[in-house]
Coordinates of C-alpha atoms in Angstrom, one line a residue:
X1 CA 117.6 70.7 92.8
X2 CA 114.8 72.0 90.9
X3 CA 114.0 75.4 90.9
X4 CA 110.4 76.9 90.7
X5 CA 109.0 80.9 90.2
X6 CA 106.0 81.0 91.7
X7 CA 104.5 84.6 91.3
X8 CA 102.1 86.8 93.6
X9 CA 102.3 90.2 92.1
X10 CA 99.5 92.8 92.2
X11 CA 96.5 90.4 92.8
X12 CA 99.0 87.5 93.6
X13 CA 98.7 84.8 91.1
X14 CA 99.5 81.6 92.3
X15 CA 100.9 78.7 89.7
X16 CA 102.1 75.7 89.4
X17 CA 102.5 76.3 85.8
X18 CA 106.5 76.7 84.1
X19 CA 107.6 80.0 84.4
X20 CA 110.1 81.2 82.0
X21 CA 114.2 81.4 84.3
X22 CA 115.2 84.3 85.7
X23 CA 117.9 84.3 83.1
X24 CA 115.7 84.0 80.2
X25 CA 113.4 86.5 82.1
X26 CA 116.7 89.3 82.5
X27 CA 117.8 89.6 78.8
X28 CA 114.3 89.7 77.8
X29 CA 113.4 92.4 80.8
X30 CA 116.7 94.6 79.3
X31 CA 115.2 95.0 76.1
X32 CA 111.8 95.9 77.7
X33 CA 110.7 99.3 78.4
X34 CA 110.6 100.0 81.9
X35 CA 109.1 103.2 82.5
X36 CA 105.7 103.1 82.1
X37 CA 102.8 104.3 84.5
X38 CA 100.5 101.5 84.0
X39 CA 100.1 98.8 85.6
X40 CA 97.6 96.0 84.4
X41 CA 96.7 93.6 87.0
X42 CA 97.1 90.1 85.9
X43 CA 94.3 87.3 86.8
X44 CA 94.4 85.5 89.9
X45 CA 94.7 81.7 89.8
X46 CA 95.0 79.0 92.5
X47 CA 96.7 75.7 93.5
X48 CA 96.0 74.1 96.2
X49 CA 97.7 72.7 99.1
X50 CA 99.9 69.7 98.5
X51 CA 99.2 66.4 100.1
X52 CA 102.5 67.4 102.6
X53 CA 100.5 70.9 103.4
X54 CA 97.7 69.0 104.8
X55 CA 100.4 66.8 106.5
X56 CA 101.2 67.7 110.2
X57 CA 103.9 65.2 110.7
X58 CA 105.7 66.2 107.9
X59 CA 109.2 66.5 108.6
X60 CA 110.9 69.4 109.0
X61 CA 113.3 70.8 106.2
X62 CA 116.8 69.5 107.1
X63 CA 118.7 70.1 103.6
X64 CA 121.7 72.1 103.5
X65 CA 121.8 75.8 103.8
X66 CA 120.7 78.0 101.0
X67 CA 123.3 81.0 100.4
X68 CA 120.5 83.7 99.2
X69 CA 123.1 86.5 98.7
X70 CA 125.0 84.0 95.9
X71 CA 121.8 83.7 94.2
X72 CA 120.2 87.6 94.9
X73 CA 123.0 89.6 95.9
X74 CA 123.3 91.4 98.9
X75 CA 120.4 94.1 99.5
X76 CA 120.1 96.6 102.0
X77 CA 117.5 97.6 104.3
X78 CA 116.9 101.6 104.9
X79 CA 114.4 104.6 104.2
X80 CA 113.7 106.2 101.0
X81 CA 116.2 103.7 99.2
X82 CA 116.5 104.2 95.6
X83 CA 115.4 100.1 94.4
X84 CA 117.7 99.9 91.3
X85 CA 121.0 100.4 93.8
X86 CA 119.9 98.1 96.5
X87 CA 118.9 95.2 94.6
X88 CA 119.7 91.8 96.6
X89 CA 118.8 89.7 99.6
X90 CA 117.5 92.0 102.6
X91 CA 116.8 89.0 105.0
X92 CA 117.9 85.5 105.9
X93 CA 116.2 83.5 108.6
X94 CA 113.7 80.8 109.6
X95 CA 110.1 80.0 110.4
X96 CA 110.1 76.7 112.6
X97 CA 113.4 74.8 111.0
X98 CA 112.6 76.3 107.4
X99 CA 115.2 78.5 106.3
X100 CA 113.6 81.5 104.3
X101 CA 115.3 84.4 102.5
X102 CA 113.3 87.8 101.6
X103 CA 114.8 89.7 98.8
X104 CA 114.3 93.0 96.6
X105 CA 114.4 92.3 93.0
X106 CA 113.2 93.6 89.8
X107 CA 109.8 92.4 89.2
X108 CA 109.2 89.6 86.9
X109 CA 105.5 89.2 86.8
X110 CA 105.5 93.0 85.9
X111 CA 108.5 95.1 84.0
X112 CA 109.6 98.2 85.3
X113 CA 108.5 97.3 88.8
X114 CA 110.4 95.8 92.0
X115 CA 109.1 93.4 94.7
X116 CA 109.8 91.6 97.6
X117 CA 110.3 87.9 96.5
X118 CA 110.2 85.1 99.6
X119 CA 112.5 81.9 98.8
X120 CA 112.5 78.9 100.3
X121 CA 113.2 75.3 100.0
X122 CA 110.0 73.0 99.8
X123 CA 110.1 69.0 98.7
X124 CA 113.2 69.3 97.2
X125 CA 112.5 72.4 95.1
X126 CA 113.4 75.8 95.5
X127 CA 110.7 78.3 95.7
X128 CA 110.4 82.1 94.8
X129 CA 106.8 84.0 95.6
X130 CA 107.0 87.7 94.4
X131 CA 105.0 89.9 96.5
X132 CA 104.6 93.4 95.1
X133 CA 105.0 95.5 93.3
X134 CA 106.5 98.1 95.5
X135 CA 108.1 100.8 93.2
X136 CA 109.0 101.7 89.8
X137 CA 105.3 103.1 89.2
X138 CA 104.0 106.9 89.4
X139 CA 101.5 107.2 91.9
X140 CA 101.8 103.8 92.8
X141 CA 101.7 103.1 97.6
X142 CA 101.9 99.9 98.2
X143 CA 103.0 97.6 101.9
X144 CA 104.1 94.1 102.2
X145 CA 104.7 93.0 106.1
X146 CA 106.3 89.7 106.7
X147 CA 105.3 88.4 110.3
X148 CA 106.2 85.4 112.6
X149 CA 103.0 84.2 114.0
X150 CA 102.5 82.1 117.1
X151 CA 100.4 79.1 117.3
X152 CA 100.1 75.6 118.9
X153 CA 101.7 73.6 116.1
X154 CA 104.6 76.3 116.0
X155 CA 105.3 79.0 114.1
X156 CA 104.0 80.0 110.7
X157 CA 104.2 83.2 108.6
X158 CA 101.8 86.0 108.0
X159 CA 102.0 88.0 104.5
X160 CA 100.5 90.9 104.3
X161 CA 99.7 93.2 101.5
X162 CA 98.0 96.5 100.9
X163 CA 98.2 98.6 97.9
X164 CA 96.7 101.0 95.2
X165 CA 97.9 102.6 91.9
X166 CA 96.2 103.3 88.6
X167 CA 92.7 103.5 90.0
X168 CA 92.7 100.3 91.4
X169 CA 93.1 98.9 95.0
X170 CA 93.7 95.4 96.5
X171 CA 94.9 94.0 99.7
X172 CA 95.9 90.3 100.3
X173 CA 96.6 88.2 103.5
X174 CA 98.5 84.8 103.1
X175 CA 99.0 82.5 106.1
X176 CA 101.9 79.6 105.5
X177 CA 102.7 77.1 108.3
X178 CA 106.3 75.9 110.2
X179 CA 106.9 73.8 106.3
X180 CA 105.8 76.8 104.2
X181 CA 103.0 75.5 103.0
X182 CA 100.2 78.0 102.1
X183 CA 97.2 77.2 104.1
X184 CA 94.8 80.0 104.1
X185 CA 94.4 83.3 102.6
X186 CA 91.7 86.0 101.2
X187 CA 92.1 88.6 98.7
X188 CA 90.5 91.8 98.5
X189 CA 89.9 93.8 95.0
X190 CA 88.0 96.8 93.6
X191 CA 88.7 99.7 91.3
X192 CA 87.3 103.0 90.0
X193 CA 85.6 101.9 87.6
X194 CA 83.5 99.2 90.4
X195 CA 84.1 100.5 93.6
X196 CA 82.3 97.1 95.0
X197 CA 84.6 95.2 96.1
X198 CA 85.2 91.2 95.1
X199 CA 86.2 88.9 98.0
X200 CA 88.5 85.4 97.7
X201 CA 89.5 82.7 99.9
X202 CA 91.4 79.4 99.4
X203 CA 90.7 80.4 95.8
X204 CA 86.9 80.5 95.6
X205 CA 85.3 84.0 95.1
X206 CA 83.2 84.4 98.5
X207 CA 81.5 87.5 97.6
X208 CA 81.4 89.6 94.3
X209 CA 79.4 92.8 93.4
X210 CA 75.9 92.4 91.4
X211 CA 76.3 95.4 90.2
X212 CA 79.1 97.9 88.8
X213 CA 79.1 101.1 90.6
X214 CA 81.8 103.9 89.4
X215 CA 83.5 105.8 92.2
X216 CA 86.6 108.1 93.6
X217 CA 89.5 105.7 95.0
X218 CA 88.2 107.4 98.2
X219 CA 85.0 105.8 98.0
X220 CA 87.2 102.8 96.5
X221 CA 89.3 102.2 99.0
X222 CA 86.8 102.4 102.0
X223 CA 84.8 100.4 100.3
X224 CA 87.6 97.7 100.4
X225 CA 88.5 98.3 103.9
X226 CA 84.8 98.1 105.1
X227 CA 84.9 94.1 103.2
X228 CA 88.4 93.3 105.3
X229 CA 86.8 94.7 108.4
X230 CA 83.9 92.0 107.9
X231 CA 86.2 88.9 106.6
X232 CA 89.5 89.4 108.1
X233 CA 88.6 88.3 111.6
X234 CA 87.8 85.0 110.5
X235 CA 91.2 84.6 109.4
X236 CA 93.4 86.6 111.8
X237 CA 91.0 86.1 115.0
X238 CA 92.1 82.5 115.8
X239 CA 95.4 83.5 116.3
X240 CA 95.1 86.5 118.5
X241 CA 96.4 89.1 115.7
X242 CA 95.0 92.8 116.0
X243 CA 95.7 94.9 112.7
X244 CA 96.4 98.8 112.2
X245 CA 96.0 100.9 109.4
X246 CA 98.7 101.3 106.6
X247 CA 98.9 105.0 105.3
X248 CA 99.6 105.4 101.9
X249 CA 100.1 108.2 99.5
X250 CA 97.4 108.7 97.2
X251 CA 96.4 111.8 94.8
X252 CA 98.8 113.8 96.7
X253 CA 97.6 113.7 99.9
X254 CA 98.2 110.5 103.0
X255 CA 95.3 108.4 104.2
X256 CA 94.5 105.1 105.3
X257 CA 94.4 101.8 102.7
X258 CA 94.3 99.1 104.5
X259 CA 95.7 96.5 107.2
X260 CA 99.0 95.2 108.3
X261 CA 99.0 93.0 112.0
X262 CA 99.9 95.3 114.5
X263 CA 102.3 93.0 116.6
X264 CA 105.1 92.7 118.9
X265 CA 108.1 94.3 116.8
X266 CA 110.2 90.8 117.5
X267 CA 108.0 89.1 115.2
X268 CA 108.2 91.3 112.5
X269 CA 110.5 90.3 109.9
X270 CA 110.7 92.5 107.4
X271 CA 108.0 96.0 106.3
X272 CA 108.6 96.9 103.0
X273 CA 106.6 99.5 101.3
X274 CA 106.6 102.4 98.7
X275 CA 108.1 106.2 100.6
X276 CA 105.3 108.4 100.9
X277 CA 107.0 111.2 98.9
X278 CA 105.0 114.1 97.8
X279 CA 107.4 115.1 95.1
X280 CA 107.8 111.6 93.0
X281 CA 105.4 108.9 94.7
X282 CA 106.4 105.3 93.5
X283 CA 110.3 105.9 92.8
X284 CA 111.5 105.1 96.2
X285 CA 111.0 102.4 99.0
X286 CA 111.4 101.8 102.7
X287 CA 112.9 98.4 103.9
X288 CA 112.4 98.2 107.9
X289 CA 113.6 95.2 109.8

C-alpha cells in the first residue's frame, strides 16, 4: 500500500506533490529548533477532485482495517493536556463505510508545532491531512471541529478551522463526502499588516482586497468574520448547518474569531483547540470527544 502526506496546516496547503516520510521528516525535526514564536504561513495550493470524487457510485472502501494506534500511538483526549505527553491516535471511526482515524502529532508542515492529522484509506493509498497548528506557539488560539454531516447521499465530513497567531488570522471550512473525497471548501485570510480579507473556494481566489489597509487583529479579525458571514451560507446552508462563535485567546483577553457548526453533539467527532490560558497561551490544548 502506498502511503501519501497530504498537508493542510495554517492556510491548508493541498498537494499532490511527494512529501518527504514521516521517518525522514522525525530525525530531521530532532535536530530542528522547536521553540520559536513565529510562525510563517506557507502558500496555499490546490488539486482537484479525482475522477472517483466526482463519481457517486463509487464503491465503498472495503479493505482491511487500518490499526491507527500501531502507526500513531495511542493519544488521549482531555483539557489543558500538555501535547508532547499525549501524542497518538485520539479517535477511530467511520464516515459512511470509510474508516477514518484523527490523531495528535507533531507538526510536519511546521516545526515546533502540533496538529490534528485525519488518515484514511483512499484508492489504495493511505492518506494523512494535517490540520493545525494547535499548540507549540506563544500567543497562538486556534479550533479544528470534525463533524458528521447529514445528507441525501449519506454521510460526509465537515472540517472546520478557526485560528490567529502572529498577527495573522485565517479560518477554513472543508466538506468531504461518504469516500473522503474533498468536494467543496473556502478559505478565509487576512493579517495586520491587510486587514482586508482574501476569499478562496475550490481553489480559485473569489474575492481579494484592492487595496492594503493596516489594522489591529481586532479590526482583523472582524473583518474576516464579516467575509464568512457573507460566503459561508453558500456552503453550509444546503445542508441545514447553523454555526456559533469560537472564543479564542488573543492579546490577553477572550473574544470571538470565528465559526465552528453548532450541531447535535452525536455528530461531533472530535473539538480540538488551543486552552485559553492567560498565563502561557499556545502551550496547552483541549481534545473534546
Amino acid at each position: 500500500m502506498k502511503r501519501i502526506l497530504v498537508i493542510i496546516s495554517l492556510v491548508f496547503a493541498l498537494s499532490a506533490c511527494d512529501f518527504e516520510s514521516r521517518s525522514d521528516f522525525e530525525a530531521k525535526f530532532n535536530k530542528q529548533e522547536q521553540n520559536s514564536d513565529d510562525v510563517t504561513m506557507p502558500k496555499i495550493t490546490y488539486v482537484a477532485a479525482s475522477d472517483d470524487d466526482k463519481n457517486p457510485s463509487q464503491s465503498e472502501d472495503t479493505s482491511d482495517k487500518i490499526d491507527f494506534e500501531e502507526y500513531y500511538g495511542k493519544g488521549n483526549s482531555g483539557m489543558s493536556l500538555d501535547p508532547s505527553k499525549n501524542l497518538g491516535n485520539v479517535v477511530d471511526t467511520k464516515i459512511g463505510n470509510t474508516q477514518i482515524g484523527i490523531s495528535l502529532m507533531q507538526s510536519v508542515q511546521i516545526p515546533g508545532g502540533y496538529s490534528t492529522y485525519l488518515s484514511y484509506n483512499r484508492n489504495d493509498e493511505f492518506v494523512e491531512r494535517e490540520f493545525g497548528p494547535i499548540a507549540g506557539f506563544v500567543g497562538l488560539s486556534s479550533t479544528v471541529a470534525y463533524d458528521v454531516i447529514d445528507s441525501e447521499s449519506g454521510q460526509m465530513l465537515l472540517v472546520s478551522l478557526v485560528g490567529q497567531s502572529n498577527g495573522d488570522t485565517y479560518s477554513a471550512y472543508y466538506l468531504f463526502n461518504k469516500f473522503m473525497g474533498l468536494i467543496d471548501y473556502l478559505v478565509f485570510r487576512n493579517s495586520i499588516d491587510n486587514i482586508n480579507p482574501t476569499v478562496e473556494r475550490l481553489g480559485e481566489i473569489v474575492e481579494a482586497p484592492e487595496a492594503e489597509l493596516p489594522g489591529t487583529i481586532d479590526q482583523a479579525i472582524k473583518a474576516r468574520i464579516d467575509k464568512e458571514n457573507n460566503h459561508l451560507p453558500s456552503l453550509l446552508d444546503v445542508y441545514g448547518i447553523k454555526t456559533r462563535p469560537v472564543v479564542g485567546r488573543v492579546d490577553g483577553k477572550d473574544m470571538d474569531i470565528g465559526y465552528i457548526p453548532d450541531i447535535k453533539m452525536e455528530n461531533r467527532i472530535l473539538l480540538a483547540r488551543t486552552t485559553n490560558d492567560p498565563i502561557d497561551q499556545g502551550s496547552r490544548i483541549d481534545l473534546e470527544k
